[in-house]
Structures are given as structure tokens and as C-alpha cells.
PDB file of C-alpha atoms in Angstrom:
ATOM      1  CA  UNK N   1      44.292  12.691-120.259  1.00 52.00           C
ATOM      2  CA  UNK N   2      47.225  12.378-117.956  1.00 67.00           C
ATOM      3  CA  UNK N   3      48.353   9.453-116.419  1.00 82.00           C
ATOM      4  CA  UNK N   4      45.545   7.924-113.625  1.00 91.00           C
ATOM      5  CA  UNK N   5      45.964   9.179-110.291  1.00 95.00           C
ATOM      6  CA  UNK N   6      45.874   6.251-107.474  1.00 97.00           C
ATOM      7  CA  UNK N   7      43.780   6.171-104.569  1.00 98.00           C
ATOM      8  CA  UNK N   8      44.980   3.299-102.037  1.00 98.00           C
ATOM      9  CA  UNK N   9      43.222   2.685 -98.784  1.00 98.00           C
ATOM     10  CA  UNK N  10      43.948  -0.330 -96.262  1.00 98.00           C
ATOM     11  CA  UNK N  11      40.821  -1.283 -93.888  1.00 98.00           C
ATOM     12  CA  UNK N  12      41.932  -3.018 -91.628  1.00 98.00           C
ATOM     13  CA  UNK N  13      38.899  -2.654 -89.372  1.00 98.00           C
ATOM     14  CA  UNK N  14      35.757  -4.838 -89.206  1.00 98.00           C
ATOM     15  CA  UNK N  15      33.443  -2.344 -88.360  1.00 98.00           C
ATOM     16  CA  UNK N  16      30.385  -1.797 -90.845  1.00 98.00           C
ATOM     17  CA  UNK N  17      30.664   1.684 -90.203  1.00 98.00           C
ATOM     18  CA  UNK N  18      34.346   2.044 -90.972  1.00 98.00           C
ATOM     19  CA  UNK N  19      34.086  -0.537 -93.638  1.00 98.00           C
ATOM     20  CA  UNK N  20      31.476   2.253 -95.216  1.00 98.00           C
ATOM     21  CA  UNK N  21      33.387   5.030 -94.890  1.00 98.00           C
ATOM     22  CA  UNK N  22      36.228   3.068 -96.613  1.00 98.00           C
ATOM     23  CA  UNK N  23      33.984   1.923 -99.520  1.00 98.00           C
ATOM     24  CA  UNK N  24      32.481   4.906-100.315  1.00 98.00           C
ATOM     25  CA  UNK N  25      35.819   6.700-100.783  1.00 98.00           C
ATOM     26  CA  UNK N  26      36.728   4.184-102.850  1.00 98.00           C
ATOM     27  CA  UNK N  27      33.644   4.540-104.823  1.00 98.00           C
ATOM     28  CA  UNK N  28      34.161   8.409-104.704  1.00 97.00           C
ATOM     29  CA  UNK N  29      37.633   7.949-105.758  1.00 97.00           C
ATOM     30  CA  UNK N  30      37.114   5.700-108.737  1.00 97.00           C
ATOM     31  CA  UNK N  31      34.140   7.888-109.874  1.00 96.00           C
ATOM     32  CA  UNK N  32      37.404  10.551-110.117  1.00 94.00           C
ATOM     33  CA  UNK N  33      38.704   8.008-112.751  1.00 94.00           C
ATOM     34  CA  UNK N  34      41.633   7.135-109.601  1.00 97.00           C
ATOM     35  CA  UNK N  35      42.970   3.681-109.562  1.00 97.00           C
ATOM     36  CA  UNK N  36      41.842   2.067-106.487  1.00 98.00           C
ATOM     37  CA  UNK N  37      42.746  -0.583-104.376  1.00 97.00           C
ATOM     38  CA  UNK N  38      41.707  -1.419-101.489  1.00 98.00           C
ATOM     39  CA  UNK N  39      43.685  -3.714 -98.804  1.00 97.00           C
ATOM     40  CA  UNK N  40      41.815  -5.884 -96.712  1.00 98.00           C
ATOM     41  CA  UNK N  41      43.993  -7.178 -93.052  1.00 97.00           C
ATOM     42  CA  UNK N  42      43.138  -8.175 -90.083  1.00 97.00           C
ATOM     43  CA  UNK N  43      39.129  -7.506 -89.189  1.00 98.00           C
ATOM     44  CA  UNK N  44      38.260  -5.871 -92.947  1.00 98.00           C
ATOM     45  CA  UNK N  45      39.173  -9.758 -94.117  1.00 98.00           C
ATOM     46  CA  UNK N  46      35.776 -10.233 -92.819  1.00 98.00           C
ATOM     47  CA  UNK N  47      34.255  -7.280 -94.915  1.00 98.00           C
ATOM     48  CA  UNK N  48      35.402  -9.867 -98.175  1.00 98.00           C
ATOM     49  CA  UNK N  49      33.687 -12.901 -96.309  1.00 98.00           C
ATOM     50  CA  UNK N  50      31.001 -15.014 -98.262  1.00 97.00           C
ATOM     51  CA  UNK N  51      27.740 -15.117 -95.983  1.00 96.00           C
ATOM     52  CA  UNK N  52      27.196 -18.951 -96.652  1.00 95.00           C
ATOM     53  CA  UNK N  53      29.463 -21.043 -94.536  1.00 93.00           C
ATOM     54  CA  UNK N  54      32.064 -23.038 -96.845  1.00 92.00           C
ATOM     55  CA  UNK N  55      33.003 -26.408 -95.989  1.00 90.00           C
ATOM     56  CA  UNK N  56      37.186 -25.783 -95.322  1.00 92.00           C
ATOM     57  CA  UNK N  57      39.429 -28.283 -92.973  1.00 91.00           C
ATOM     58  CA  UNK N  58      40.563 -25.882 -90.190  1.00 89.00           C
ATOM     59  CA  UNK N  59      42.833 -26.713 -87.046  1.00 90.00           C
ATOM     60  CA  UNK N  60      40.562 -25.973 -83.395  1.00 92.00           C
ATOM     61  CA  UNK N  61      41.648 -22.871 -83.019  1.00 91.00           C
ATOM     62  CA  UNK N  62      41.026 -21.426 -86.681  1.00 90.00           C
ATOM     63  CA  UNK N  63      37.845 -22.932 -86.787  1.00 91.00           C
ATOM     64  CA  UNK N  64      36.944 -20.833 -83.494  1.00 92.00           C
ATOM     65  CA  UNK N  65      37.933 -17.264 -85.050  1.00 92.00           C
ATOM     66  CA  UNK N  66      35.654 -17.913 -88.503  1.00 89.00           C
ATOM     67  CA  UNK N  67      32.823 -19.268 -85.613  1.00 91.00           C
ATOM     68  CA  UNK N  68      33.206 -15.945 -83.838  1.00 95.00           C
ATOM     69  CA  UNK N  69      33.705 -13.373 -86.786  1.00 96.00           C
ATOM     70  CA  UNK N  70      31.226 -12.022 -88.900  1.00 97.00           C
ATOM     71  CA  UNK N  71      30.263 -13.822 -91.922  1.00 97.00           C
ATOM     72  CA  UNK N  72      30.673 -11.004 -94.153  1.00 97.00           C
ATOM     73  CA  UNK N  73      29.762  -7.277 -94.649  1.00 97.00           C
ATOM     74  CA  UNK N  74      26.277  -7.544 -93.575  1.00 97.00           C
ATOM     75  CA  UNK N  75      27.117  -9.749 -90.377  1.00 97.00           C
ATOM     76  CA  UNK N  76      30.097  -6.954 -89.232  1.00 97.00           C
ATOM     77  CA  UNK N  77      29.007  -4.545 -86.443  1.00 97.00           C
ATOM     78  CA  UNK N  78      29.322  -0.968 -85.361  1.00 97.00           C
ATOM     79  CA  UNK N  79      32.164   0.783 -83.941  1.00 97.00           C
ATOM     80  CA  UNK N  80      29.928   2.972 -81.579  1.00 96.00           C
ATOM     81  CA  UNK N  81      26.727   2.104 -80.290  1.00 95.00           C
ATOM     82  CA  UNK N  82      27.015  -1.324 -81.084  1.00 94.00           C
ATOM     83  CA  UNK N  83      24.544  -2.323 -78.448  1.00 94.00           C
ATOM     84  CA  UNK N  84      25.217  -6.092 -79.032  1.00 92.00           C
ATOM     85  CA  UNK N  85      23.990  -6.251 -82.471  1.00 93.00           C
ATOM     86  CA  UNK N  86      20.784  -3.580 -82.153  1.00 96.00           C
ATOM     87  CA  UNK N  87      22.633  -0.718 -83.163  1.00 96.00           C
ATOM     88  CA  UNK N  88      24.001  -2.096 -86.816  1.00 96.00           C
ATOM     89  CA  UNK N  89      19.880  -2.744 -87.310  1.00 96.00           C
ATOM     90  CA  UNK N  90      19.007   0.596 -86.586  1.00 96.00           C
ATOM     91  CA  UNK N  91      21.453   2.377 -88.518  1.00 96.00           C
ATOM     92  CA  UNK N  92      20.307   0.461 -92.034  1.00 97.00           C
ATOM     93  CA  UNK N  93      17.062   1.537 -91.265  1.00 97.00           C
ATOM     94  CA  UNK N  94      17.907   5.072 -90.575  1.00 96.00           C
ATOM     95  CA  UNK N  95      20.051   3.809 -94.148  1.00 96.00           C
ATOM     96  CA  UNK N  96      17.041   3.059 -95.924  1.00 96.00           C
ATOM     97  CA  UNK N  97      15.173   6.257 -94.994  1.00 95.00           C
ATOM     98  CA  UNK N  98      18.326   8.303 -96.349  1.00 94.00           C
ATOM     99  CA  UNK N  99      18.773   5.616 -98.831  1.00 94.00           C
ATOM    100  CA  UNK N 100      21.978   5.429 -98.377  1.00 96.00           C
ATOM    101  CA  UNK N 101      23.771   2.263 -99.702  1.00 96.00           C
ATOM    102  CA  UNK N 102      24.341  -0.682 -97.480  1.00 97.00           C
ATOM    103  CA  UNK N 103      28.257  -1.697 -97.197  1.00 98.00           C
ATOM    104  CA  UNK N 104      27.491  -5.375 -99.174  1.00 98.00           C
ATOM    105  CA  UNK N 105      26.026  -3.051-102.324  1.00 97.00           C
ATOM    106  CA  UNK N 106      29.117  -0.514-101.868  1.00 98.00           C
ATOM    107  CA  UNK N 107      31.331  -3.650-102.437  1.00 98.00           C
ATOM    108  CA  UNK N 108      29.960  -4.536-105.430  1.00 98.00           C
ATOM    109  CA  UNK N 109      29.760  -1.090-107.045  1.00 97.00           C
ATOM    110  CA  UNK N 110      32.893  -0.564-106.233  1.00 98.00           C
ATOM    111  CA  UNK N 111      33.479  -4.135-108.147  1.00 98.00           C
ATOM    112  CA  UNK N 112      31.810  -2.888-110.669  1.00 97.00           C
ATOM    113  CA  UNK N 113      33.842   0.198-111.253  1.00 96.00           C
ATOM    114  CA  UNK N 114      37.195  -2.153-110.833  1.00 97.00           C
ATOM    115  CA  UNK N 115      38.234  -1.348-107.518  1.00 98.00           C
ATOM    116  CA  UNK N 116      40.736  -3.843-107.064  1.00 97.00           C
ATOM    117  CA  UNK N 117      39.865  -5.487-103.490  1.00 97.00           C
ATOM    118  CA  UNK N 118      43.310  -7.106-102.352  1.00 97.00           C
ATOM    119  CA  UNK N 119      43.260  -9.692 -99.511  1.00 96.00           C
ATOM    120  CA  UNK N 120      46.349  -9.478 -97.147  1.00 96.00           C
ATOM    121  CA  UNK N 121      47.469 -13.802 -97.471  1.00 95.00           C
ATOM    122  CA  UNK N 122      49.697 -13.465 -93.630  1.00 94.00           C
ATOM    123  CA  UNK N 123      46.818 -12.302 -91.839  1.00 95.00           C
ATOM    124  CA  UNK N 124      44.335 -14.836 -93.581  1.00 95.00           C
ATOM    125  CA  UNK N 125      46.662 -17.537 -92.229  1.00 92.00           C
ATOM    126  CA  UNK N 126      46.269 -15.818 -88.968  1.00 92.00           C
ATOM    127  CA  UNK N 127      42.911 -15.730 -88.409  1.00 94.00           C
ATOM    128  CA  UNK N 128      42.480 -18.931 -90.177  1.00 93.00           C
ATOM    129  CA  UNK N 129      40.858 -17.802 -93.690  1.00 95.00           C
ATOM    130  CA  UNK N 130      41.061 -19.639 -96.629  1.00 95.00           C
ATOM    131  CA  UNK N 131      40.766 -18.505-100.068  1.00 96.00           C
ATOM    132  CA  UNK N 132      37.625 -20.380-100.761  1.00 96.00           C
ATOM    133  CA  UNK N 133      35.507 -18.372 -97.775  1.00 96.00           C
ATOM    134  CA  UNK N 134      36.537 -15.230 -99.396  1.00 97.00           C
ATOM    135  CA  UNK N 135      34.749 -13.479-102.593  1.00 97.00           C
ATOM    136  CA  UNK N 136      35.802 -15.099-105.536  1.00 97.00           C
ATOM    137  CA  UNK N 137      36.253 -11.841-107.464  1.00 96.00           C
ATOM    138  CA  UNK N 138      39.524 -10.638-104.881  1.00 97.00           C
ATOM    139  CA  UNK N 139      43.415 -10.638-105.387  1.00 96.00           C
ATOM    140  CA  UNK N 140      46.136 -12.002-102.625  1.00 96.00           C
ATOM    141  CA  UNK N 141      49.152  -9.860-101.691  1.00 95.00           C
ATOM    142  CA  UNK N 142      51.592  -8.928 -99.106  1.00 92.00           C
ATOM    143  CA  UNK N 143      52.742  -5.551 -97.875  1.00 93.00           C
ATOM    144  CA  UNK N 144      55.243  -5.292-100.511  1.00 92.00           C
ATOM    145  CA  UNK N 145      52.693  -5.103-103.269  1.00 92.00           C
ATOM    146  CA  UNK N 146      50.748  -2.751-100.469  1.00 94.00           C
ATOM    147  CA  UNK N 147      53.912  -0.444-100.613  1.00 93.00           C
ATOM    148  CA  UNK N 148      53.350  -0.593-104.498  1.00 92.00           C
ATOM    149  CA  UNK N 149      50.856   0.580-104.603  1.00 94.00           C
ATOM    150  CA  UNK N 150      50.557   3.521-102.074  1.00 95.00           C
ATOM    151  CA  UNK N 151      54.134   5.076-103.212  1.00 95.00           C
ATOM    152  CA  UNK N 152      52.334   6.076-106.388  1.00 95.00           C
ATOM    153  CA  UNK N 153      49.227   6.989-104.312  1.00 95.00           C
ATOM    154  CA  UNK N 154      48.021  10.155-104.298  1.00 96.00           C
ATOM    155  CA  UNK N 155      45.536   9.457-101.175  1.00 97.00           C
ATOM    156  CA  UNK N 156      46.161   6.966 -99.007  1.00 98.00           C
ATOM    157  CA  UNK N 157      43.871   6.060 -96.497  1.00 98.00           C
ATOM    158  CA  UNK N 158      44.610   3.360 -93.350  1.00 98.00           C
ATOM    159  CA  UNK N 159      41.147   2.823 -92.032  1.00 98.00           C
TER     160      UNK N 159
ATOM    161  CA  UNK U   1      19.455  25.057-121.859  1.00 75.00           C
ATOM    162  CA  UNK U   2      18.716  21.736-123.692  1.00 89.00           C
ATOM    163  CA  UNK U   3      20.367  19.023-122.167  1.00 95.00           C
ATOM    164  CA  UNK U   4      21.776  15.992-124.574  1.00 96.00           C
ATOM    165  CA  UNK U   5      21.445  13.582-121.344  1.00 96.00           C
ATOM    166  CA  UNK U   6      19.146  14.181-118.049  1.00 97.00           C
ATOM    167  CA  UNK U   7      19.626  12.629-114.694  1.00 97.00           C
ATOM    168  CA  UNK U   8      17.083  12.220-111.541  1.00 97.00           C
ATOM    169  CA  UNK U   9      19.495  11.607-108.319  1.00 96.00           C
ATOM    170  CA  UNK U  10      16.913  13.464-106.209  1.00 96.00           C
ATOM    171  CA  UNK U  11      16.395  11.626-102.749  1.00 94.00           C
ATOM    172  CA  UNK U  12      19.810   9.647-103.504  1.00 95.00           C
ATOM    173  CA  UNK U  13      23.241  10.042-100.469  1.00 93.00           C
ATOM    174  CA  UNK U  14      26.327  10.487-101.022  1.00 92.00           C
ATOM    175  CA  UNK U  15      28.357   8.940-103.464  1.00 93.00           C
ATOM    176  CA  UNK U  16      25.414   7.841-105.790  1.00 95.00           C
ATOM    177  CA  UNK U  17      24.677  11.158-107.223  1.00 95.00           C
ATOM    178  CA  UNK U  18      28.339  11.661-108.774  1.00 95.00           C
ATOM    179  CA  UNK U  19      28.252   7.997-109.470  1.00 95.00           C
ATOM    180  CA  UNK U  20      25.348   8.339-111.693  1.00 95.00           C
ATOM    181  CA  UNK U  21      27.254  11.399-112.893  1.00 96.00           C
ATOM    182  CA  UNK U  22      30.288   9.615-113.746  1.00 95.00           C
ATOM    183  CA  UNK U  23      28.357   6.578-115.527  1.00 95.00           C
ATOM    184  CA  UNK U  24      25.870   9.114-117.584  1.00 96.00           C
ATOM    185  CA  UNK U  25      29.442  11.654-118.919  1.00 96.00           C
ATOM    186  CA  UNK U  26      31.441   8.634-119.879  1.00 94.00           C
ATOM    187  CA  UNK U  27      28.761   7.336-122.456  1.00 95.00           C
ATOM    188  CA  UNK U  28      28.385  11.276-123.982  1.00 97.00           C
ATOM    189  CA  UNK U  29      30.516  13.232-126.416  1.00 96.00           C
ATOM    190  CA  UNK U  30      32.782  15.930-125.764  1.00 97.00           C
ATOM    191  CA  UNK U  31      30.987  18.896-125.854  1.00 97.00           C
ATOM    192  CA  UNK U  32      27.781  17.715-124.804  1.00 97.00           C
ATOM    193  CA  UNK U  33      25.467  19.108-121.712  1.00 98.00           C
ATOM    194  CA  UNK U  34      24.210  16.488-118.987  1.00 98.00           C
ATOM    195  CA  UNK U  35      21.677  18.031-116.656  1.00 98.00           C
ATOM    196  CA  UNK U  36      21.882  16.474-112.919  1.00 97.00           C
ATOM    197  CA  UNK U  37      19.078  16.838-110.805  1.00 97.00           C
ATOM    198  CA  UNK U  38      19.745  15.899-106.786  1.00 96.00           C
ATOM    199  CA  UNK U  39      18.499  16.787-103.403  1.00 95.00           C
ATOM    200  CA  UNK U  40      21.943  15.288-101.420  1.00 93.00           C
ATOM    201  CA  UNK U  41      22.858  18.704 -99.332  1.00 89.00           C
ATOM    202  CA  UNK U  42      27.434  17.780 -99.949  1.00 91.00           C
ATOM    203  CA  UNK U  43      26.121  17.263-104.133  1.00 91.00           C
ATOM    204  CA  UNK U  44      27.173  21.065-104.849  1.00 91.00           C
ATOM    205  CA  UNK U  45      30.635  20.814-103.151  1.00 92.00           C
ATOM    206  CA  UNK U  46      30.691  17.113-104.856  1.00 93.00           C
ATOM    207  CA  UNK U  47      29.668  18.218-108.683  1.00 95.00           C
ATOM    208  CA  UNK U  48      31.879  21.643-108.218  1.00 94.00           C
ATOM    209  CA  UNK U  49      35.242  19.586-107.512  1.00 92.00           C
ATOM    210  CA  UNK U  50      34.489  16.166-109.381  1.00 95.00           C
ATOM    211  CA  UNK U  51      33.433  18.626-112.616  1.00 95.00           C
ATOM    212  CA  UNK U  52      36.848  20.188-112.122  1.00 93.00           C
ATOM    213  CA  UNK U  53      39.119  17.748-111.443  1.00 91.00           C
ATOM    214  CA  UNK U  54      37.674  15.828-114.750  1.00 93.00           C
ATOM    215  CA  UNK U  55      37.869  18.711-117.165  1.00 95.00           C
ATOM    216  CA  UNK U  56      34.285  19.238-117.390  1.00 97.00           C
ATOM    217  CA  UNK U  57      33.025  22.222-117.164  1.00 97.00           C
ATOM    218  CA  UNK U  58      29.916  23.313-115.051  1.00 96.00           C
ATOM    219  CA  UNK U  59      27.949  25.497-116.786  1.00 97.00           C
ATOM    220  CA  UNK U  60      25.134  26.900-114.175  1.00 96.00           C
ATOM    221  CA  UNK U  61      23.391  25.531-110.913  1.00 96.00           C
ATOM    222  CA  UNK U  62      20.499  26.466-109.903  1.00 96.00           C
ATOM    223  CA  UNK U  63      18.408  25.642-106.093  1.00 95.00           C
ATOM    224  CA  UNK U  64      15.138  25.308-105.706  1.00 95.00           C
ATOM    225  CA  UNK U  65      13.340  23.844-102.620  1.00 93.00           C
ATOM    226  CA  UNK U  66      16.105  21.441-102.072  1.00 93.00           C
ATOM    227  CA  UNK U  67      16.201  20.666-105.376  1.00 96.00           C
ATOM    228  CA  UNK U  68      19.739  21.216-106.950  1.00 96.00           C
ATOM    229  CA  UNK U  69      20.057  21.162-110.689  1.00 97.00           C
ATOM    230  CA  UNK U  70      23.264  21.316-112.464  1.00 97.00           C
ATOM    231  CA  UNK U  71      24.440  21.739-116.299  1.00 97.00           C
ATOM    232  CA  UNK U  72      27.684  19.913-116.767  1.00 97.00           C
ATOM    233  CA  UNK U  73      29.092  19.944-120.193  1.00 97.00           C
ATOM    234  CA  UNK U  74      30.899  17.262-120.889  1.00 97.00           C
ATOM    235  CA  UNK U  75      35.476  18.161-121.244  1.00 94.00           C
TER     236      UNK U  75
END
């Protein structure tokens, strides 16, 4: 076969929803044999967040931001109908009646079919996270590797 | 047709039926027919263009009662 084609996407949002649509591209993609990568800034950190808290020395003001975001994927809400946290539990079980897959299983099947999930290291220092609150199973870059990455992409997605 | 490999994504969304696709092909031989069975309404757009761009081919497809069934042979 002929050289891999690349699929690159950057999620930069923290919305489940988003977050799904972003993962099940990715899935999609790698199930077309693409190399994937997916580049997590900003709010998608959070998508890449372990749900138990981890014991990390943070300054006030970093210790306020991982306080106030979500705790990983299954902790992120909606980007419509939100309805302060009803919404994201009505659309998994509208999820489970489609069986559709939840955003924490997309993650891991798209683990599973090496989807490399990249965390952006500038806007982990921003919003205060450290390595050790983040899957263990994740690579750190910058935009340069981003840039890579996406000039040999043949779909590149900013979500 | 006989199938070598048969696969039950009925009642499964979008992407799990060409997942399960993907996983079943990669573990045949060149040659051989997998038979996909799904009810996900995008799965005949999805099969069409994933069988293409993979050098499968797809051999028939066949509807019935919201069953799809498809006969990919393996590229």
C-alpha cells in the first residue's frame, strides 16, 4: 500500500459534544488506516483529565482553574443546552438508547487503534495542569510539532 | 454467498460498525468475503467509501427491514 495518509485534528474545546465529534473522526479516520493525532489546548486539556483528583503543588490561582474545570471527559459539558449540567445527562441517555459510545470509551478506542493524543505543554502551564493529572498514555508538544504534523495532513480538523 | 468471516453491528451508531469492519478485514486474507450485518441508517454511505478507499471491494448489499447486509471481499 502507499504511504499512510494523516488525519490531524486540534480540539481545543471542552465541550463533550465537540470533544465527540472530534473523537469519532478520529476513530473514523484511523479505521481508514490514517495516521492520527489529535492535539489537545486550551479546554480539550480537560477531555485528557484523570477523574480522580491527584495530589500536585499548585500556586492559588492554578489550583482554582483545575477546582473549576471538569475532571475529565465524563465531567465536560454541552455546548448547547447545557442547562447547568442536566442536559450532558440527558444526552447519554438518549446515547444509550442509540448506543452510541460515550466520549471516555471513544478515547480509549481511539487509544487502542494508536491515535496519538498530544497534550499542548504552554497551555497546560496556563491553566495550571501538570503532567501527572493527565492520562498517562499522552505525548507533550508545541505548535511546531502541531505544524508537523498537519503539513502532511490530508484532513485537518480545528475543533 | 458463503462468507469466510460474519459480523452482527445491527443496533450499533456510527463509527462502530466500520470499526468492527476494520478489526474483522485486517485479521482475513486477501481474497476473502466478510459479511457485515448493521441497522446504522449513514453504514451504506460509510461501507461504500471506507470499502473503496481501502481497496476492498464490495461485492453486493442488500436491505431488508432496516437491516443492511453487505459482502466485502477483502483487497
Amino acid at each position: 500500500m502507499t504511504e499512510a495518509k494523516k488525519t490531524t485534528i486540534v480540539l481545543f474545546s471542552g465541550d463533550y459534544d465537540k470533544a465527540m465529534a472530534a473523537y469519532i473522526i478520529a476513530n473514523g479516520a484511523a479505521a481508514y488506516d490514517h495516521e492520527v493525532t489529535i492535539f489537545h489546548t486550551f479546554w480539550g486539556l480537560n477531555a485528557l483529565r484523570k477523574p480522580e483528583k491527584q495530589s500536585v503543588a499548585k500556586g492559588k490561582l492554578e489550583a482554582m482553574f483545575a477546582k473549576i474545570m471538569p475532571r475529565g471527559a465524563e465531567r465536560m459539558g454541552l455546548s448547547n443546552m447545557n442547562f447547568l449540567g442536566l442536559g450532558p445527562k440527558l444526552i447519554k441517555k438518549v446515547m444509550k438508547k442509540h448506543n452510541a459510545v460515550p466520549l471516555p470509551e471513544l478515547i480509549d478506542m481511539a487509544r487502542e487503534q494508536d491515535v496519538r493524543l498530544i497534550g499542548c505543554t504552554m497551555t497546560m502551564d496556563l491553566l495550571g495542569l501538570d503532567e501527572k493529572e493527565l492520562r498517562d498514555d499522552i505525548e507533550y508538544a508545541g505548535v511546531a510539532a502541531y505544524l508537523g504534523e498537519a503539513s502532511e495532513g490530508n484532513v485537518n480538523l480545528f475543533i | 454467498m458463503e462468507p469466510n468471516t460474519t459480523i452482527d453491528a445491527k443496533g450499533l451508531a456510527c463509527p462502530q460498525p466500520i470499526l468492527k469492519t476494520k478489526k474483522a478485514i485486517k485479521d482475513m486474507e486477501s481474497g476473502e468475503v466478510l459479511e457485515l450485518h448493521a441497522t446504522d441508517k449513514g453504514a451504506q454511505s460509510d461501507v461504500t467509501a471506507w470499502a473503496k478507499a481501502g481497496g476492498h471491494e464490495l461485492l453486493d448489499h442488500t436491505e431488508d427491514n432496516g437491516v443492511y447486509t453487505f459482502w466485502i471481499q477483502k483487497g
